[in-house]
Coordinates of C-alpha atoms in Angstrom, one line a residue:
M1086 CA -7.9 6.5 -31.6
S1087 CA -5.2 8.8 -32.7
V1088 CA -4.9 11.9 -30.5
L1089 CA -5.4 14.1 -33.6
N1090 CA -8.7 12.3 -34.3
T1091 CA -10.0 13.4 -30.9
F1092 CA -10.1 17.0 -32.2
D1093 CA -12.2 16.0 -35.3
L1094 CA -15.7 17.6 -35.4
S1095 CA -16.9 15.9 -38.6
G1096 CA -20.6 15.4 -38.5
K1097 CA -21.2 17.8 -35.6
V1098 CA -23.5 20.8 -35.5
A1099 CA -22.3 23.9 -33.6
L1100 CA -24.5 26.8 -32.5
I1101 CA -22.4 30.0 -32.1
T1102 CA -23.9 33.2 -30.8
G1103 CA -22.3 36.6 -31.5
C1104 CA -20.5 35.2 -34.6
K1105 CA -20.7 38.1 -37.0
R1106 CA -17.2 39.4 -36.4
G1107 CA -14.2 39.3 -34.1
I1108 CA -13.8 36.3 -31.8
G1109 CA -17.2 34.8 -32.8
K1110 CA -16.3 34.8 -36.5
A1111 CA -12.9 33.1 -35.7
L1112 CA -14.8 30.5 -33.6
A1113 CA -17.1 29.7 -36.5
E1114 CA -14.1 29.3 -38.8
A1115 CA -12.2 27.1 -36.4
L1116 CA -15.1 24.7 -35.8
A1117 CA -15.8 24.5 -39.5
E1118 CA -12.1 23.8 -40.2
A1119 CA -12.4 20.9 -37.6
G1120 CA -15.4 19.6 -39.6
A1121 CA -18.5 21.0 -38.0
D1122 CA -21.5 22.7 -39.7
V1123 CA -22.3 26.0 -38.1
I1124 CA -25.5 27.7 -36.9
G1125 CA -24.7 31.4 -36.5
V1126 CA -26.8 34.0 -34.7
S1127 CA -26.4 37.6 -33.7
A1128 CA -28.6 40.7 -33.5
T1129 CA -27.5 42.0 -36.9
L1130 CA -26.1 39.0 -38.7
E1131 CA -27.0 39.1 -42.4
L1132 CA -29.3 36.2 -43.3
A1133 CA -27.5 35.7 -46.6
N1134 CA -24.0 36.2 -47.8
S1135 CA -22.4 37.4 -44.5
K1136 CA -18.7 37.4 -44.2
V1137 CA -18.8 34.6 -41.7
A1138 CA -21.0 32.5 -43.9
Q1139 CA -18.7 33.0 -46.8
S1140 CA -15.7 31.9 -44.6
V1141 CA -17.5 28.8 -43.4
E1142 CA -18.8 27.8 -46.8
A1143 CA -15.4 28.3 -48.4
I1144 CA -14.0 25.7 -45.9
G1145 CA -16.7 23.3 -47.3
R1146 CA -19.1 23.3 -44.3
K1147 CA -22.7 24.5 -44.1
F1148 CA -23.7 27.8 -42.4
Y1149 CA -27.2 28.5 -41.2
A1150 CA -27.9 32.2 -40.3
Y1151 CA -30.3 33.5 -37.7
Q1152 CA -31.0 36.9 -36.0
C1153 CA -31.9 37.3 -32.4
D1154 CA -32.0 40.3 -30.1
F1155 CA -30.5 38.8 -26.9
S1156 CA -31.7 41.8 -24.9
N1157 CA -35.3 40.9 -25.6
R1158 CA -36.6 37.7 -23.8
E1159 CA -39.4 37.2 -26.3
S1160 CA -37.0 37.4 -29.2
L1161 CA -34.8 34.9 -27.4
Y1162 CA -37.5 32.3 -26.9
Q1163 CA -38.7 32.7 -30.5
F1164 CA -35.1 32.0 -31.7
I1165 CA -34.8 29.0 -29.4
A1166 CA -38.1 27.5 -30.7
E1167 CA -37.1 28.1 -34.4
V1168 CA -33.5 26.8 -34.1
K1169 CA -34.6 23.7 -32.2
K1170 CA -37.2 23.0 -34.8
D1171 CA -34.8 23.5 -37.7
H1172 CA -31.9 21.6 -36.0
P1173 CA -33.1 18.9 -33.7
V1174 CA -29.5 17.9 -32.8
I1175 CA -27.1 20.6 -31.7
D1176 CA -23.9 19.0 -30.5
I1177 CA -22.0 22.2 -29.5
L1178 CA -23.2 25.5 -28.0
F1179 CA -20.8 28.4 -27.9
N1180 CA -22.2 31.3 -25.8
N1181 CA -20.2 34.1 -27.3
A1182 CA -22.7 37.0 -27.7
G1183 CA -22.1 39.9 -25.4
N1184 CA -21.9 43.7 -25.1
I1185 CA -20.1 46.3 -23.0
L1186 CA -21.2 49.8 -22.0
R1187 CA -18.8 52.1 -20.3
K1188 CA -19.6 54.7 -17.6
P1189 CA -18.2 55.2 -14.1
A1190 CA -20.2 53.3 -11.5
A1191 CA -21.6 56.4 -9.8
E1192 CA -23.0 57.5 -13.2
H1193 CA -23.9 54.0 -14.6
P1194 CA -27.6 54.2 -15.5
D1195 CA -30.2 51.5 -14.9
E1196 CA -30.6 51.0 -18.6
Y1197 CA -26.9 50.2 -19.1
W1198 CA -27.0 47.7 -16.2
D1199 CA -30.2 46.0 -17.4
Q1200 CA -29.1 45.7 -21.0
I1201 CA -25.7 44.2 -20.2
I1202 CA -27.1 41.8 -17.6
E1203 CA -29.8 40.6 -20.0
I1204 CA -27.5 40.0 -22.9
N1205 CA -24.4 38.8 -21.2
Q1206 CA -26.0 36.8 -18.3
N1207 CA -29.7 36.1 -18.5
A1208 CA -29.9 35.2 -22.2
Q1209 CA -27.0 32.9 -21.9
F1210 CA -28.5 31.1 -18.9
V1211 CA -31.8 30.6 -20.8
L1212 CA -30.2 29.4 -24.0
T1213 CA -27.9 27.0 -22.2
R1214 CA -30.8 25.6 -20.2
E1215 CA -32.9 25.0 -23.3
I1216 CA -30.2 23.6 -25.6
G1217 CA -28.6 21.8 -22.7
K1218 CA -31.7 19.8 -21.7
D1219 CA -31.6 18.1 -25.2
M1220 CA -27.9 17.3 -24.7
I1221 CA -28.7 15.7 -21.4
A1222 CA -31.4 13.6 -23.0
R1223 CA -28.9 12.4 -25.6
G1224 CA -26.1 11.9 -23.1
S1225 CA -23.6 14.1 -24.9
G1226 CA -22.8 17.7 -25.7
K1227 CA -20.3 20.5 -25.4
I1228 CA -21.1 23.9 -24.1
I1229 CA -18.5 26.7 -24.0
F1230 CA -19.0 30.2 -22.6
T1231 CA -17.0 33.3 -23.4
A1232 CA -15.9 34.6 -20.1
S1233 CA -13.4 37.5 -19.6
L1234 CA -10.5 38.7 -17.5
L1235 CA -13.3 40.5 -15.6
T1236 CA -14.5 37.1 -14.5
F1237 CA -11.6 37.4 -12.1
Q1238 CA -11.2 41.1 -11.8
G1239 CA -13.4 44.2 -11.4
G1240 CA -12.3 46.4 -14.3
I1241 CA -12.8 50.2 -14.5
N1242 CA -16.0 52.0 -15.7
V1243 CA -17.8 48.7 -16.6
P1244 CA -19.6 47.5 -13.5
G1245 CA -22.4 45.8 -15.4
Y1246 CA -20.0 44.0 -17.7
A1247 CA -17.8 42.9 -14.8
A1248 CA -20.9 41.6 -12.9
S1249 CA -22.1 39.7 -15.9
K1250 CA -18.8 38.1 -16.6
G1251 CA -18.3 37.1 -12.9
A1252 CA -21.7 35.4 -13.2
I1253 CA -20.6 33.6 -16.3
G1254 CA -17.7 32.0 -14.4
S1255 CA -20.1 30.8 -11.7
L1256 CA -22.7 29.6 -14.2
T1257 CA -20.0 27.6 -16.0
K1258 CA -19.2 25.8 -12.7
A1259 CA -22.8 25.4 -11.7
F1260 CA -23.8 23.8 -15.0
A1261 CA -20.7 21.6 -15.0
N1262 CA -21.4 20.4 -11.5
E1263 CA -24.9 19.2 -12.5
W1264 CA -24.2 18.0 -16.1
A1265 CA -20.8 16.4 -16.0
S1266 CA -22.2 13.1 -15.0
K1267 CA -24.8 13.3 -17.8
G1268 CA -22.2 13.4 -20.6
V1269 CA -22.3 17.2 -21.1
N1270 CA -19.1 19.2 -20.8
V1271 CA -19.5 22.8 -19.7
N1272 CA -16.4 25.1 -19.8
A1273 CA -15.4 28.7 -20.6
I1274 CA -12.7 30.6 -22.4
A1275 CA -11.6 33.9 -20.8
P1276 CA -10.1 36.2 -23.4
G1277 CA -7.5 38.7 -22.4
Y1278 CA -7.1 42.0 -24.1
I1279 CA -8.0 41.3 -27.7
A1280 CA -8.1 43.6 -30.7
T1281 CA -11.8 43.7 -31.3
D1282 CA -14.6 46.3 -31.3
N1283 CA -15.0 45.8 -27.5
T1284 CA -11.5 47.1 -26.8
E1285 CA -11.4 49.9 -29.4
A1286 CA -11.8 52.6 -26.8
L1287 CA -8.9 51.2 -24.8
R1288 CA -6.6 50.8 -27.9
D1289 CA -7.4 54.4 -28.9
D1290 CA -6.3 55.7 -25.5
P1291 CA -2.5 55.9 -25.7
E1292 CA -2.1 55.9 -21.9
R1293 CA -4.5 53.0 -21.2
S1294 CA -3.1 51.0 -24.2
A1295 CA 0.5 51.4 -23.1
S1296 CA -0.4 50.5 -19.5
I1297 CA -2.2 47.3 -20.7
L1298 CA 0.6 46.2 -23.0
G1299 CA 3.1 46.7 -20.3
R1300 CA 1.3 44.1 -18.2
I1301 CA 0.9 41.5 -20.9
P1302 CA 3.9 39.1 -20.8
A1303 CA 3.4 38.2 -24.5
G1304 CA 3.9 41.9 -25.3
R1305 CA 1.0 42.2 -27.7
W1306 CA -2.8 42.5 -27.9
G1307 CA -4.5 39.2 -28.7
E1308 CA -6.1 38.4 -32.0
P1309 CA -9.4 36.6 -32.7
E1310 CA -7.4 33.8 -34.3
D1311 CA -5.7 33.0 -31.0
F1312 CA -9.0 31.4 -29.9
K1313 CA -9.2 28.8 -32.7
G1314 CA -7.2 26.1 -31.0
P1315 CA -8.7 26.4 -27.5
A1316 CA -12.2 26.5 -29.1
V1317 CA -11.7 23.3 -31.0
F1318 CA -10.2 21.6 -27.9
L1319 CA -13.2 22.4 -25.7
A1320 CA -15.7 21.5 -28.4
S1321 CA -14.1 18.1 -29.2
K1322 CA -13.6 14.7 -27.7
A1323 CA -10.1 15.8 -26.7
S1324 CA -11.7 17.6 -23.7
D1325 CA -14.0 14.9 -22.5
Y1326 CA -12.6 14.9 -19.0
V1327 CA -12.5 18.7 -18.7
H1328 CA -15.5 20.1 -16.8
G1329 CA -16.1 23.5 -15.1
T1330 CA -12.8 25.0 -16.3
I1331 CA -12.2 28.6 -17.3
L1332 CA -9.4 28.6 -19.8
T1333 CA -7.6 31.9 -20.0
V1334 CA -6.3 33.0 -23.4
D1335 CA -4.6 36.2 -22.3
G1336 CA -1.0 36.3 -23.3
G1337 CA 0.0 35.5 -19.7
W1338 CA -1.9 38.3 -18.0
M1339 CA -3.4 36.2 -15.2
G1340 CA -0.1 34.4 -14.7
R1341 CA 1.5 37.7 -13.9

């Protein structure tokens, strides 16, 4: 097989959470460009004629839209039952949904903590377990989490987010340890500082923005499109011997 063919996702079905905009939208476009049909879900994704649907369909692939409030366990289980009924075979799961709430640790309220842990950690564990068990039964599947630089670092004013992303790093390894021998690859991508809604507050702060840019060897904020290549790699046959890895896409931040 040609090496380029190992990146081909023709005939595959990918479920991508948090795909309405930003990194998630770029992920949907990338997997569609590689040949996959896309199941998209987020809390507010339009069920018809969304921008991400238009992009995927313009590429020539199918897009199936769902809504799910990942902070609500009942909503999550309803979504899982519905999507598994509609799509008995899901080849790729990309856990990208997430949220961030900023307040100093001494003032960080319970509701901030609980919401972030539920969306960023608990929902991702449940979804991975439920989709992953079908992959195990088939003997194949690709699961990718969106981690963070705060998988490795503590951050400032985001204790819940940092805790949840640290947990995502450990979950990636825990699932990989159990499922690698069963034909299921579990890995993660850790974005650096990317120009998305989550970093708008940082980019709008001249002092913080300058400090961050000064530490990025590439000298720029990342863009959602920077994740297309890594996503296709981890979702494809090209990564068959890659398990439990957290791939940083950060302009060299962690190398520094």
